[in-house]
Coordinates of C-alpha atoms in Angstrom, one line a residue:
Chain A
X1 CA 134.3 -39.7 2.5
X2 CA 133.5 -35.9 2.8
X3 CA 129.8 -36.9 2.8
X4 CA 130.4 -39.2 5.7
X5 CA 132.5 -36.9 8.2
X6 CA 129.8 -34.3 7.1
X7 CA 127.0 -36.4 8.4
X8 CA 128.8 -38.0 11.2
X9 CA 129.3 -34.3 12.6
X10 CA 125.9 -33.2 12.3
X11 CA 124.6 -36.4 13.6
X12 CA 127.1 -35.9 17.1
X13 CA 125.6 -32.4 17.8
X14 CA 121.8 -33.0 16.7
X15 CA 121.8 -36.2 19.0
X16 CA 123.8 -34.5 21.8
X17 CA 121.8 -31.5 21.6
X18 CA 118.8 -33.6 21.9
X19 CA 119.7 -35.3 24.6
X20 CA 120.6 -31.9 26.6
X21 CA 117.0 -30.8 25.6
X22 CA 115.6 -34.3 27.4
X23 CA 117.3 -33.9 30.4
X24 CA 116.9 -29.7 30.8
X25 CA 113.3 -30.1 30.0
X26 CA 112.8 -33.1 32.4
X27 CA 114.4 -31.1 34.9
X28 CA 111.7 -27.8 34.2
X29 CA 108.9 -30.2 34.5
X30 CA 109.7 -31.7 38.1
X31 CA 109.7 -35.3 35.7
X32 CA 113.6 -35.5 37.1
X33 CA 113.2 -34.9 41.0
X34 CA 115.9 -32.0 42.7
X35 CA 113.3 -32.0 45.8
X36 CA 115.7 -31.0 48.8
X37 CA 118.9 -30.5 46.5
X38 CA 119.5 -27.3 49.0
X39 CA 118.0 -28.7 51.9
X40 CA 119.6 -30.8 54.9
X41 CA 118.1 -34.4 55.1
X42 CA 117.5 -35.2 58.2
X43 CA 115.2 -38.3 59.3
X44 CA 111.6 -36.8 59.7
X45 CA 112.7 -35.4 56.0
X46 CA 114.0 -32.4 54.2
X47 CA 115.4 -29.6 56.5
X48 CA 116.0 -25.8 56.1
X49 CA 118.3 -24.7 53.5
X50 CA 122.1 -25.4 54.0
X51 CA 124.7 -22.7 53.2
X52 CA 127.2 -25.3 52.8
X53 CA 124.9 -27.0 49.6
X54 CA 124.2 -23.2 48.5
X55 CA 128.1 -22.4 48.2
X56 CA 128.6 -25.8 46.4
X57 CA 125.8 -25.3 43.6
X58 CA 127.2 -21.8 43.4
X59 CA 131.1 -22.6 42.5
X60 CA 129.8 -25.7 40.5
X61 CA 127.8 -23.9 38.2
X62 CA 130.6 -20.6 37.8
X63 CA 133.7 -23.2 37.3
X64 CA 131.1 -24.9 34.9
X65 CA 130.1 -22.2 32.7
X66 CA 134.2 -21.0 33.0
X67 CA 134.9 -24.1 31.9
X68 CA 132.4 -24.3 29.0
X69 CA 133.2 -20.7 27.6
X70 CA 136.9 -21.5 27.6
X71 CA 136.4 -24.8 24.9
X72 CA 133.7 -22.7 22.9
X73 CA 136.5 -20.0 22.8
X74 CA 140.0 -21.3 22.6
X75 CA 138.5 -24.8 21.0
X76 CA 140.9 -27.0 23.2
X77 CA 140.5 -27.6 26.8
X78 CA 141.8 -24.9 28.9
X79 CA 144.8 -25.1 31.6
X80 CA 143.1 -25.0 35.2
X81 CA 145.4 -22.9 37.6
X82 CA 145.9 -24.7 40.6
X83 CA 143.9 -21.9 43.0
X84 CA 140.5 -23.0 40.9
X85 CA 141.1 -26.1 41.9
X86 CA 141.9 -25.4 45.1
X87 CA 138.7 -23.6 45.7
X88 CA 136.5 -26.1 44.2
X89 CA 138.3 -28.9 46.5
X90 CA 137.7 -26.6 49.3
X91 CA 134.0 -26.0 48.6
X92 CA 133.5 -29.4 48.1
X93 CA 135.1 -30.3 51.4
X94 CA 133.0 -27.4 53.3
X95 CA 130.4 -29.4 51.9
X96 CA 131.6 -33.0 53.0
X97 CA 132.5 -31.5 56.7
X98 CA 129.2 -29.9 57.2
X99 CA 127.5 -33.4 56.2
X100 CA 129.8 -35.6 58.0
X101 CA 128.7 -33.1 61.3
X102 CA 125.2 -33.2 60.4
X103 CA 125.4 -36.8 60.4
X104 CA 127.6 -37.6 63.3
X105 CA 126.2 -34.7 65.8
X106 CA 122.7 -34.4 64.6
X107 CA 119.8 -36.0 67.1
X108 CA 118.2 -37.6 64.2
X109 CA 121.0 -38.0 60.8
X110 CA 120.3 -39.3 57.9
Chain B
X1 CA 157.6 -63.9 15.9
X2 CA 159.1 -62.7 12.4
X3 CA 157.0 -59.5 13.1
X4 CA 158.0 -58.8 16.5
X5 CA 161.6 -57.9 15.0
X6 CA 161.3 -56.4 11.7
X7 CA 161.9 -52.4 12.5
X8 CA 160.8 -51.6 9.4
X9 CA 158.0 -53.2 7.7
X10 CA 157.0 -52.9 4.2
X11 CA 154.2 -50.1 3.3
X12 CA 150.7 -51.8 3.0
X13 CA 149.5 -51.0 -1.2
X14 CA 146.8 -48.6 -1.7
X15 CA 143.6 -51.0 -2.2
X16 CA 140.2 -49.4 -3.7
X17 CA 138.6 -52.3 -2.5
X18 CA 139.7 -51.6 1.0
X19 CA 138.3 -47.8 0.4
X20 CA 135.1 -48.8 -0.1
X21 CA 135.0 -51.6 2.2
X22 CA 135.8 -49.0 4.8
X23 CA 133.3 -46.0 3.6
X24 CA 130.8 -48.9 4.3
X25 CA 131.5 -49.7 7.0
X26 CA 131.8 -45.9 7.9
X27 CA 128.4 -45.7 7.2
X28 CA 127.1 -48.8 8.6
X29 CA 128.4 -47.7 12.1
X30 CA 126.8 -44.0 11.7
X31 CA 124.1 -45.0 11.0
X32 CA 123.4 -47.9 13.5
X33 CA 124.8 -45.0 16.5
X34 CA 122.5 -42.5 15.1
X35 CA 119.6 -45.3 15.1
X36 CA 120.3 -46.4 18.8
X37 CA 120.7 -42.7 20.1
X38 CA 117.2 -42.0 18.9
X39 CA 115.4 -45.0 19.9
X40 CA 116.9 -44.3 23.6
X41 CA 115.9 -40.3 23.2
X42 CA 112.2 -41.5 22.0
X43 CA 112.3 -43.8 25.1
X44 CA 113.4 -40.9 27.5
X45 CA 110.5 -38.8 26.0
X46 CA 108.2 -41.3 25.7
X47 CA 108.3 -42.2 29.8
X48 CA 109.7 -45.8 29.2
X49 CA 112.9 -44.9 30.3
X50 CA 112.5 -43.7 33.9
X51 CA 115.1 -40.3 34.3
X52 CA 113.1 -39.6 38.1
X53 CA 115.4 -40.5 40.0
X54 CA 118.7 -39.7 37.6
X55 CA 120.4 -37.3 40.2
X56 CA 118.1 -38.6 43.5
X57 CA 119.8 -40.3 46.4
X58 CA 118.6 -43.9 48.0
X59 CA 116.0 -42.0 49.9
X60 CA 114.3 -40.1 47.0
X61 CA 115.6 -36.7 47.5
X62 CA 118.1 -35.3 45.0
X63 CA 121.9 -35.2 45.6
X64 CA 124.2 -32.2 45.1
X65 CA 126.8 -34.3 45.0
X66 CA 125.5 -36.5 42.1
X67 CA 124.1 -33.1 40.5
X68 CA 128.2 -31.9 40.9
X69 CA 128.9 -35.4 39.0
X70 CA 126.2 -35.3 36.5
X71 CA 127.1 -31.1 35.8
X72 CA 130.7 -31.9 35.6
X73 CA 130.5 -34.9 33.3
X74 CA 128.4 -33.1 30.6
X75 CA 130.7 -30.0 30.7
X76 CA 133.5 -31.9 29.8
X77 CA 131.9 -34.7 27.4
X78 CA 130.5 -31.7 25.2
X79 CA 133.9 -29.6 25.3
X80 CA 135.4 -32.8 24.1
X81 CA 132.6 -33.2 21.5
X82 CA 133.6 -29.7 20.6
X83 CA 137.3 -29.9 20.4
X84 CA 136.6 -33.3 18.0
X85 CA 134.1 -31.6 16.1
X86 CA 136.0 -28.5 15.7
X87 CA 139.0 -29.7 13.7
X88 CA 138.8 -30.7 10.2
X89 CA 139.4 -33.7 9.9
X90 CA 137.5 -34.7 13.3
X91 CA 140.4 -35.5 15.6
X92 CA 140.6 -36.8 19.1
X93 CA 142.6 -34.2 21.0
X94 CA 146.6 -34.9 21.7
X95 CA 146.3 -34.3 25.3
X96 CA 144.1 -33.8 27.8
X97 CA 145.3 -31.4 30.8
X98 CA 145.6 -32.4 34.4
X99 CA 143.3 -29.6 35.2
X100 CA 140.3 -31.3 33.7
X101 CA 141.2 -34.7 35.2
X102 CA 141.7 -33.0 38.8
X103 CA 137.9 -31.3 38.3
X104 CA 136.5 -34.3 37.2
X105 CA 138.4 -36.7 40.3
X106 CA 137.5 -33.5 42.6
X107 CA 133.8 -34.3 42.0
X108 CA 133.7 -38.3 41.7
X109 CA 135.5 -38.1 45.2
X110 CA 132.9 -36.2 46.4
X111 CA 130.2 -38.1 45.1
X112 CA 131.7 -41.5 46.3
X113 CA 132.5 -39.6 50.0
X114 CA 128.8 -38.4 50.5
X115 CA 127.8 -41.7 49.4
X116 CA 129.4 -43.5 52.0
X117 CA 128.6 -40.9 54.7
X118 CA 125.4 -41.5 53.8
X119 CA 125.2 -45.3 53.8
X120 CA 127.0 -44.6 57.0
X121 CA 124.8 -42.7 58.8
X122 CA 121.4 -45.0 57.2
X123 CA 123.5 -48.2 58.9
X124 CA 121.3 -49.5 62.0
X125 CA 122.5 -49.6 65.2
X126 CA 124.0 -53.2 66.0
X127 CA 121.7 -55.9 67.3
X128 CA 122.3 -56.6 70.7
X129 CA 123.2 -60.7 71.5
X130 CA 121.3 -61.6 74.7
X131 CA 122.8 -64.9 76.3
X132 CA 120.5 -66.3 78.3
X133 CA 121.9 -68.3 81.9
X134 CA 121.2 -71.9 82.2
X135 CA 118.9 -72.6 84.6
X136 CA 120.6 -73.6 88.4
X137 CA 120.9 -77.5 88.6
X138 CA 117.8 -79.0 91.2
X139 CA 118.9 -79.7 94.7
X140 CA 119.4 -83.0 95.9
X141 CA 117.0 -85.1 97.7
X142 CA 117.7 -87.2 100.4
X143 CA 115.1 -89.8 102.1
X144 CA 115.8 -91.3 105.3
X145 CA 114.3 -94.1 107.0
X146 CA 111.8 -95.1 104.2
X147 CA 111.3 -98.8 103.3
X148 CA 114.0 -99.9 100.7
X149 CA 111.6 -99.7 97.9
X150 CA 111.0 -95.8 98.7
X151 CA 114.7 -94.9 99.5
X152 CA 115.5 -92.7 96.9
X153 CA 118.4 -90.5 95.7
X154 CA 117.5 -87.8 93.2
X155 CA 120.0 -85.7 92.0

């Protein structure tokens, strides 16, 4: 049974690790599109880069790696104080606002 | 019914068969996961299963908000891996905290809002119903003092 759990464990990270690798590589080699991921759409195309987009990836990727370093450390999911959460929910609505406007106000949305 | 009301039912005996009934079965189901995980990894390398267009929007171009989904959704699937893998014996964790839930429904809201501002703003502009008036009704036509057989009335 020792055997088992063993090779059950290795098996979950070699497989999840591989499919990280797929995806992270795809993502280096343009294979998995993020053309305009920064950008406003707008209907002749991609736009300028948005500061609202920028903010968003920013907080996304610190709350994240936060998140991430807390399991590897305390090996249990952490307790998220309610300003973190607060922030992100801002940020995301900064986000939503400036696309709603862009949308609504803009001569030619997307 | 009999078992619906007994508080205390007897202990189940020890069985060897059932021990290695289950360690087969253990290994059966390994071993099948670990076969369809690389069949779908070799599929992802190989091209056959298309990943373009994994975090891309109806129009083609990528979306932050389903990059925020997608970002979120591995964090916490491999600090969960993590947490199971960590504890010996491999354990699913008690409880999960409200703070993960909230970051997880802060960024599937988002996702599902900038998807229907989108499909909002790609909606085209109502068609416009045109009735068309009937035609006025001819006049009437009166001739006078034509032989009977020409004496007409049109209306």
């Amino acid at each position: 049974m020792t055997l088992l759990a063993n090779f059950a464990r290795y098996e979950a990270i070699v497989l999840l690790a591989a499919f990280a690798c797929v995806i992270v590589y795809q993502f280096l080699t343009g294979a998995i599109t993020l053309r305009g991921v920064l950008c406003e759409k707008t209907k002749a195309g991609v736009g300028a880069i948005s500061a609202a987009r920028v903010q968003l990836l920013l907080f996304t990727l610190a709350m994240a790696f936060y998140l991430l370093s807390q399991v590897i450390k305390l090996r249990a999911f952490p307790e998220i104080e309610t300003k973190w959460l607060l922030l992100l929910g801002g940020s995301n609505s900064v986000f939503l606002s400036a696309k709603g406007v862009s949308s609504l106000f803009s001569s030619e949305p997307r | 019914m009999f078992f619906l009301f007994q508080t205390n039912p007897a202990p189940i005996p020890q069985d060897p068969n059932f021990h290695f009934l289950a360690l087969v079965m253990g290994w059966i189901v390994t071993v099948l996961i670990a076969a369809f995980a690389v069949a779908i990894i070799y599929k992802m390398v190989k091209g056959d299963i298309n990943l373009m267009y994994l975090v891309a929007g109806a129009d083609g171009d990528a979306s932050l908000a389903r990059f925020q989904f997608l970002v979120f959704t591995f964090v916490i699937a491999l600090g969960l891996f993590l947490i199971i893998l960590s504890s010996s014996p491999p354990t699913f964790p008690k409880e999960i905290s409200g703070g993960i839930l909230a970051l997880l429904g802060i960024s599937s809201g988002s996702y599902v809002t900038a998807k229907a501002v989108d499909a909002n703003a790609n909606k085209p502009p109502a068609t416009q119903v045109v009735v068309a008036t009937p035609p006025p009704p001819p006049a009437t036509a009166v001739v006078v003092n034509a032989t009977p057989s020409e004496q007409t009335v049109n209306t």
